[in-house]
Coordinates of C-alpha atoms and ligand atoms in Angstrom, one line a residue:
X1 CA -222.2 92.5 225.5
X2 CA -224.2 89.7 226.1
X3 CA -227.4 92.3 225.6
X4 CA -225.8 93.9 222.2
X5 CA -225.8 89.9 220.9
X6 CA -229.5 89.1 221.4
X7 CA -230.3 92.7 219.7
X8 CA -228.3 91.2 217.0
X9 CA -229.9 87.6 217.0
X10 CA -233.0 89.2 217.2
X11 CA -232.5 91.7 214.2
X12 CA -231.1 88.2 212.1
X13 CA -234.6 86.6 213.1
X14 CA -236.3 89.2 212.0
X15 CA -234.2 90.3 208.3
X16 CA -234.2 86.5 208.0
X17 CA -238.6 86.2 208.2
X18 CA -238.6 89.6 206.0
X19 CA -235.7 88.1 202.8
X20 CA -237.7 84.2 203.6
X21 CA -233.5 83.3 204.0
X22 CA -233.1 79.7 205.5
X23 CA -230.1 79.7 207.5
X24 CA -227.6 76.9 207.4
X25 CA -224.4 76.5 210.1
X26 CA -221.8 74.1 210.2
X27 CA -221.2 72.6 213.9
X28 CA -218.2 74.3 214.1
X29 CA -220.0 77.8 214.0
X30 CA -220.0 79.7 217.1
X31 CA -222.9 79.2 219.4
X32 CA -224.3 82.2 218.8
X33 CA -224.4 81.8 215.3
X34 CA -225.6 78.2 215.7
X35 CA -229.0 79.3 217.4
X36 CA -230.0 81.9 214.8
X37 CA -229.5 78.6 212.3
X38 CA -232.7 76.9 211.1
X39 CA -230.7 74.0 210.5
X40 CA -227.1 73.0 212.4
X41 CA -225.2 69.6 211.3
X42 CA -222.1 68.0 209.8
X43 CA -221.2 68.5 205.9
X44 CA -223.2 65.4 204.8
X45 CA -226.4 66.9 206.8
X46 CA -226.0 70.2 205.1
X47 CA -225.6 69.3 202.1
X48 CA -228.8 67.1 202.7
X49 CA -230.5 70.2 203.8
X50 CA -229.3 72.3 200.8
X51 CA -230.6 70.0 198.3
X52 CA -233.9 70.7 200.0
X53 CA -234.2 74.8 200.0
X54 CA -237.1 74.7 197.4
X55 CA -239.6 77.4 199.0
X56 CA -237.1 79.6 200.4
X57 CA -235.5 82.7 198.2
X58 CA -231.5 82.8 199.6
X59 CA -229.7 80.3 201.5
X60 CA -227.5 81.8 204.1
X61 CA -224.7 79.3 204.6
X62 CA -222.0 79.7 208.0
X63 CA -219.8 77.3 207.2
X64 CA -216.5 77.5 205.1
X65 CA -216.4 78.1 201.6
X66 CA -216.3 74.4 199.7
X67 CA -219.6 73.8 201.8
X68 CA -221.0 76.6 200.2
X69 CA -220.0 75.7 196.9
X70 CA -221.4 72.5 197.7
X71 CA -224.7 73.8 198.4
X72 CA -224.7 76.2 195.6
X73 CA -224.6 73.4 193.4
X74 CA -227.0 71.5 194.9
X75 CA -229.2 74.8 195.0
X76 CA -228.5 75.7 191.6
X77 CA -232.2 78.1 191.4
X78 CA -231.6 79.8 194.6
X79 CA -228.5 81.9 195.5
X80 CA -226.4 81.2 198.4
X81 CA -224.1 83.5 200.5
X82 CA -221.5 82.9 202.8
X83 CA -221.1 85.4 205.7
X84 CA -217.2 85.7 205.6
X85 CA -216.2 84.5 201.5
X86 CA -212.3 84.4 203.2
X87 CA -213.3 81.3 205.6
X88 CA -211.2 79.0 203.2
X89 CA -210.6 75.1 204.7
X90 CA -206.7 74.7 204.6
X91 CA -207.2 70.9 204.6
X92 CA -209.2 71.7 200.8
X93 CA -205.9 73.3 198.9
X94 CA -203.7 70.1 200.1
X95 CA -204.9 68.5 196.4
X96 CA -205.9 70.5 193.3
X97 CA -207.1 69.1 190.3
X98 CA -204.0 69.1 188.7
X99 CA -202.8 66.6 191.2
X100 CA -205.7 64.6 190.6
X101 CA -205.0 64.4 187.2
X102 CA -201.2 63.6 187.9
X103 CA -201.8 60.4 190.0
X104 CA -204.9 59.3 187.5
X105 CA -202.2 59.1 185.3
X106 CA -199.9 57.5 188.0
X107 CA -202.7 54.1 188.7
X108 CA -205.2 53.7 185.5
X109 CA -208.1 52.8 185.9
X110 CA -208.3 53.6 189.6
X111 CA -211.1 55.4 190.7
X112 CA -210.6 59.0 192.9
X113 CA -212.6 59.2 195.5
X114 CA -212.4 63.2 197.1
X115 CA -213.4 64.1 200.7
X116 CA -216.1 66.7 200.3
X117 CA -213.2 68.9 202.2
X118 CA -212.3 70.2 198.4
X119 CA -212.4 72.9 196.1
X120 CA -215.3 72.9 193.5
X121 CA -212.4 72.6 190.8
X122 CA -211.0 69.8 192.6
X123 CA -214.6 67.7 192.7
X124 CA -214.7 68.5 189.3
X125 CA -211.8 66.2 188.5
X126 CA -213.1 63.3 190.9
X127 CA -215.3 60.4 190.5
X128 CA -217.5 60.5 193.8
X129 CA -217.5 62.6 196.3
X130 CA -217.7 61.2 200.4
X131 CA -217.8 63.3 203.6
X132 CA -216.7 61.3 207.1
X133 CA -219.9 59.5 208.1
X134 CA -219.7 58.0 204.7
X135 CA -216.3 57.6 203.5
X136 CA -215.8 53.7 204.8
X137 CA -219.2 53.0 202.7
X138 CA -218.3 54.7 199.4
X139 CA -215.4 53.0 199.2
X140 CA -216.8 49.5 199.8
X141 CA -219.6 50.8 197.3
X142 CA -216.9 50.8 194.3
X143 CA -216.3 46.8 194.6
X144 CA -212.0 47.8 193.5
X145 CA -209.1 46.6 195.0
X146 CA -207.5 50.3 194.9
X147 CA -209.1 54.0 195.3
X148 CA -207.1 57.0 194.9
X149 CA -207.9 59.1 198.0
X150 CA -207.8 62.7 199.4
X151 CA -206.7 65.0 200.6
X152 CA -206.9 63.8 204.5
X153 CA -204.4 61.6 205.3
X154 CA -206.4 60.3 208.4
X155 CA -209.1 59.9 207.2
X156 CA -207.4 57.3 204.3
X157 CA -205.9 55.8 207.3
X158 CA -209.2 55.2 208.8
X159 CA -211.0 53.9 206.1
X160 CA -208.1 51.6 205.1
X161 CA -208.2 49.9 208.3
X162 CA -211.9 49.6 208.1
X163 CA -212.0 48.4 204.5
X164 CA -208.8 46.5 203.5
X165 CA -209.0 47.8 200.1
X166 CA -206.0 49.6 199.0
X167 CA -206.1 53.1 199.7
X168 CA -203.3 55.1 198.3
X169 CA -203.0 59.1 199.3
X170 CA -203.2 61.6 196.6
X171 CA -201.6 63.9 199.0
X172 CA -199.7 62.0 201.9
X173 CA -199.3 65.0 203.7
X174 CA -203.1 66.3 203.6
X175 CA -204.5 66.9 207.1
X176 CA -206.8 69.3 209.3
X177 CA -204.7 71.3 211.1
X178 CA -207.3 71.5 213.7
X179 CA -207.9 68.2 214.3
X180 CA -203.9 67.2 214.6
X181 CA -203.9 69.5 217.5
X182 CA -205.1 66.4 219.4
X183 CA -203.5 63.3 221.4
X184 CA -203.2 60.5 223.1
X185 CA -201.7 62.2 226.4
X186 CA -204.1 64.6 227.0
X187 CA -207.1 62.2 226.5
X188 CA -205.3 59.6 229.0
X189 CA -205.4 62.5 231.7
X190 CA -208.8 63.2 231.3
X191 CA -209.5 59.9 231.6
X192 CA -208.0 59.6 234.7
X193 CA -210.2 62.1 236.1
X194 CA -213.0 61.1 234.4
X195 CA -212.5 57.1 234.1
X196 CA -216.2 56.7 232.6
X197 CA -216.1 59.0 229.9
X198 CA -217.0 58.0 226.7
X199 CA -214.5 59.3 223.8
X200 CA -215.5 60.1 220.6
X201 CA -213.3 61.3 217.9
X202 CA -212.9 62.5 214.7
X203 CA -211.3 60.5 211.7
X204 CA -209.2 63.3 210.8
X205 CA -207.5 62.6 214.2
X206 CA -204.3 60.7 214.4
X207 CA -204.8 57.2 214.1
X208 CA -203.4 56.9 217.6
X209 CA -206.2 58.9 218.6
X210 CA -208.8 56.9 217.0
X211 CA -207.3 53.9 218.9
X212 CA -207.8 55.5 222.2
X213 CA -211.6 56.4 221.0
X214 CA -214.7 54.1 222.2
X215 CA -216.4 55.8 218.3
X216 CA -214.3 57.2 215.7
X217 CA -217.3 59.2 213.6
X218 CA -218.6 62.6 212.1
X219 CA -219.7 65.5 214.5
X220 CA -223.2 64.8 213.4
X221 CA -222.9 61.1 214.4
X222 CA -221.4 62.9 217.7
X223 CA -224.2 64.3 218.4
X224 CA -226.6 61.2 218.3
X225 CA -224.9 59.5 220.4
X226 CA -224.6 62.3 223.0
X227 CA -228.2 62.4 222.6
X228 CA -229.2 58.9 223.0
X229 CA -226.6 57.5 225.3
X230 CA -227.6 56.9 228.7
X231 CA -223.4 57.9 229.5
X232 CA -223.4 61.1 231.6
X233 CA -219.6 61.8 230.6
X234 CA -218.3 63.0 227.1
X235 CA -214.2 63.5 225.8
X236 CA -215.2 65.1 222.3
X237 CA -211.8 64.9 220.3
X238 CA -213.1 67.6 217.1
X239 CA -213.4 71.3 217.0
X240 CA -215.0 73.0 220.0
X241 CA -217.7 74.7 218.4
X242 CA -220.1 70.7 218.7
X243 CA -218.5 70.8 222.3
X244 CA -220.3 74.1 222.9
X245 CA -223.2 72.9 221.2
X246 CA -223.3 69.6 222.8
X247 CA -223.2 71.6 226.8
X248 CA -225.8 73.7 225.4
X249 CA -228.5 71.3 224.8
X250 CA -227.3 68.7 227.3
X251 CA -227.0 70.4 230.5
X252 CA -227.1 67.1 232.6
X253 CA -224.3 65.9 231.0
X254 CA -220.3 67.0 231.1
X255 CA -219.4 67.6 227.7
X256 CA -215.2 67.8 227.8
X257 CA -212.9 68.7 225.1
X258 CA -210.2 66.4 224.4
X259 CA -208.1 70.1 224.3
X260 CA -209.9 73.3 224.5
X261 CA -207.3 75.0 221.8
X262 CA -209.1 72.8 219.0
X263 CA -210.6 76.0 217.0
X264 CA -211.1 76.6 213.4
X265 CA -210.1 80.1 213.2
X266 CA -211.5 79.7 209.5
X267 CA -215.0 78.5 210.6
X268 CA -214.9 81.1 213.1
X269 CA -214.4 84.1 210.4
X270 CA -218.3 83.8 210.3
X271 CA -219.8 86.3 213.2
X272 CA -223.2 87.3 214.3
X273 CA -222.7 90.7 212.5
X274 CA -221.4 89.2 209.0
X275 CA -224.7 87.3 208.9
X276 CA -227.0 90.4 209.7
X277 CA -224.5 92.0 207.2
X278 CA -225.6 89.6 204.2
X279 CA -228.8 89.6 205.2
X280 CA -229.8 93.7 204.9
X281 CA -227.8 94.0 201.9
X282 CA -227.3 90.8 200.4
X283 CA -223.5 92.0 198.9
X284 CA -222.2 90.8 195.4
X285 CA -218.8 89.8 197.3
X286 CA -221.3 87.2 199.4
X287 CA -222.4 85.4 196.4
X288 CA -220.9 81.7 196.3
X289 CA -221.0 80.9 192.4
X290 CA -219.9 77.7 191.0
X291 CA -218.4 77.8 187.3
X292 CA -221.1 76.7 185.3
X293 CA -218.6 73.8 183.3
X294 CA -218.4 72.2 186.9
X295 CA -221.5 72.5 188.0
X296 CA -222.7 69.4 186.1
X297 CA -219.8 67.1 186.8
X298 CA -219.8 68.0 190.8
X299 CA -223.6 67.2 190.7
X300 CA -223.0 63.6 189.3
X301 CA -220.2 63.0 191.9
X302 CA -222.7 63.9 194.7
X303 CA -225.7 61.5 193.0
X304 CA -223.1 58.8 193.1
X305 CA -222.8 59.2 196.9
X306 CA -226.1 59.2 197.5
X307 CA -226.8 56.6 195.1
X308 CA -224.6 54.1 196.8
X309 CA -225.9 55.4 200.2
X310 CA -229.4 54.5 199.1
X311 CA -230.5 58.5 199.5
X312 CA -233.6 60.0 197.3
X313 CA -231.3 61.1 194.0
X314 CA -230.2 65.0 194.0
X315 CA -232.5 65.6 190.6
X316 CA -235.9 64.7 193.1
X317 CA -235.0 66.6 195.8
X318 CA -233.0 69.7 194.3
X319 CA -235.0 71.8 190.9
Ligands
SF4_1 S1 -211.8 72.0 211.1 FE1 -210.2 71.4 209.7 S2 -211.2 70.4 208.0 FE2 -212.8 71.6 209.1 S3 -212.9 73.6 208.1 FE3 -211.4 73.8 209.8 S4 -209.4 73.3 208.8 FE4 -211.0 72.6 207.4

């Protein structure tokens, strides 16, 4: 088995020199996947890295399908192909843009601000788009006392506490299925075995459990801080995909899951062979296309985001 997966790795390495493919994966991928990756990191870091594929003739994204979309548009000269086109975020269909458009009518003048966990139609309907590490600042950015927010519940919560500002749910029952699976018990016993551990969770998390954490941040935030702290012990409260990647490149450290069941059975319908798949016969059915009326509107949304997080604009970076 573990001979038949370095074949495969090795074959992906090689069809990925021979199609000049870069190779983007989610830290939710499996590990396997992950190392094949030229590039591994949170949604704000990929779509960083999409916007920057100029040189290269296909993207190859493992990830789920809005991330895709995302990088589509920010790609819009090179094509880009998911492994699995079924990985769909559940967390994405809890607010549609007729929703949107339901609760725009609902508060005025309030702006919506969409968690980049969305479908490209949904973006399309939105004013700006923000992932985790930068939902608190995009908020603060739009200098309002109210912001129409979704579709994760927690992560409203969050950013309410952090902010003050008025932060009302376009979907109050939008969540990550994954990320519920955690709590405050489980964490408490670890910490009893493991006193000095530092925990770090997700803000799709309860709110409980981002009281119990020492950081409430994004997995790519994670994994700086794994990185640079001189802590030995880790309680990672997101999906076990950064837990494995995390052990991997930090062998001196314990990595711990806050619970071990904490998978993405959506990110995970990416394997080792789907990739090599794409790669050798780059299938129709792979192709991530955005509607080209969207396209246009989703790219303004994203230059707004990294406007008001002082980033190099889309149009110098993507083209
Ligand atoms: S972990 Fe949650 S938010 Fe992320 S892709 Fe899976 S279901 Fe969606």
């Amino acid at each position: 088995m573990e001979g038949e997966l370095v074949d495969l790795q090795k074959r992906i390495l090689e069809l990925k020199k021979k199609r000049n493919a870069l190779i983007i994966a989610h830290n939710y991928q499996l590990l396997e996947i992950q190392k094949v990756a030229d590039f591994v990191g949170d949604s704000l870091q990929l779509a960083v890295k999409s916007s920057e594929a100029k040189g290269y003739d296909l993207v190859v994204f493992c990830g789920v399908k809005f991330m895709a979309e995302m990088a589509a548009v920010l790609s819009p000269e090179i094509p880009v192909y998911i492994p699995a086109p079924e990985a769909l975020c559940p967390l994405a269909s809890f607010v549609t843009a007729d929703k949107v458009q339901a609760m725009k009518q609902e508060h005025p003048g309030a702006p919506v601000v969409v968690y980049v966990n969305t479908t490209a139609e949904t973006k399309s309907s939105c004013d700006i788009v923000c992932t985790s590490s930068t939902a608190v600042e995009i908020v603060e950015s739009l200098g309002v006392d109210k912001v129409l927010f979704g579709p994760d519940k927690n992560l409203a919560e969050y950013v309410r506490r952090q902010t003050g500002i008025e932060i009302v749910d376009i979907e109050p029952k939008g969540h990550c299925y994954v990320h519920r699976m955690f709590d405050v018990a489980q964490i408490a016993l670890l910490k009893e075995e493991y006193p000095d551990a530092v925990v770090l969770a997700h803000p799709e998390c309860h709110p409980e459990v981002q009281d119990v954490a020492d950081y409430v941040i994004s997995t790519g935030k994670m994994a700086k801080i794994v990185e640079k702290s001189t802590s030995k012990t880790f309680i990672i409260a997101t999906e076990v995909g950064l837990v494995e990647q995390l052990q991997d490149k930090h062998p001196d450290k314990i990595i711990l899951p806050a619970y071990d069941g904490a998978i993405c059975i959506q990110m995970k319908k990416n394997s080792l062979e789907k990739v090599a798949e794409v790669l050798e016969d780059l299938p129709e059915r792979n192709l991530v296309t955005v509607p080209a009326h969207m396209v246009g509107h989703i790219r303004e949304t994203i230059e707004r985001m990294y406007q008001a997080l002082g980033r190099p604009s889309i149009a110098r970076t993507a083209n």
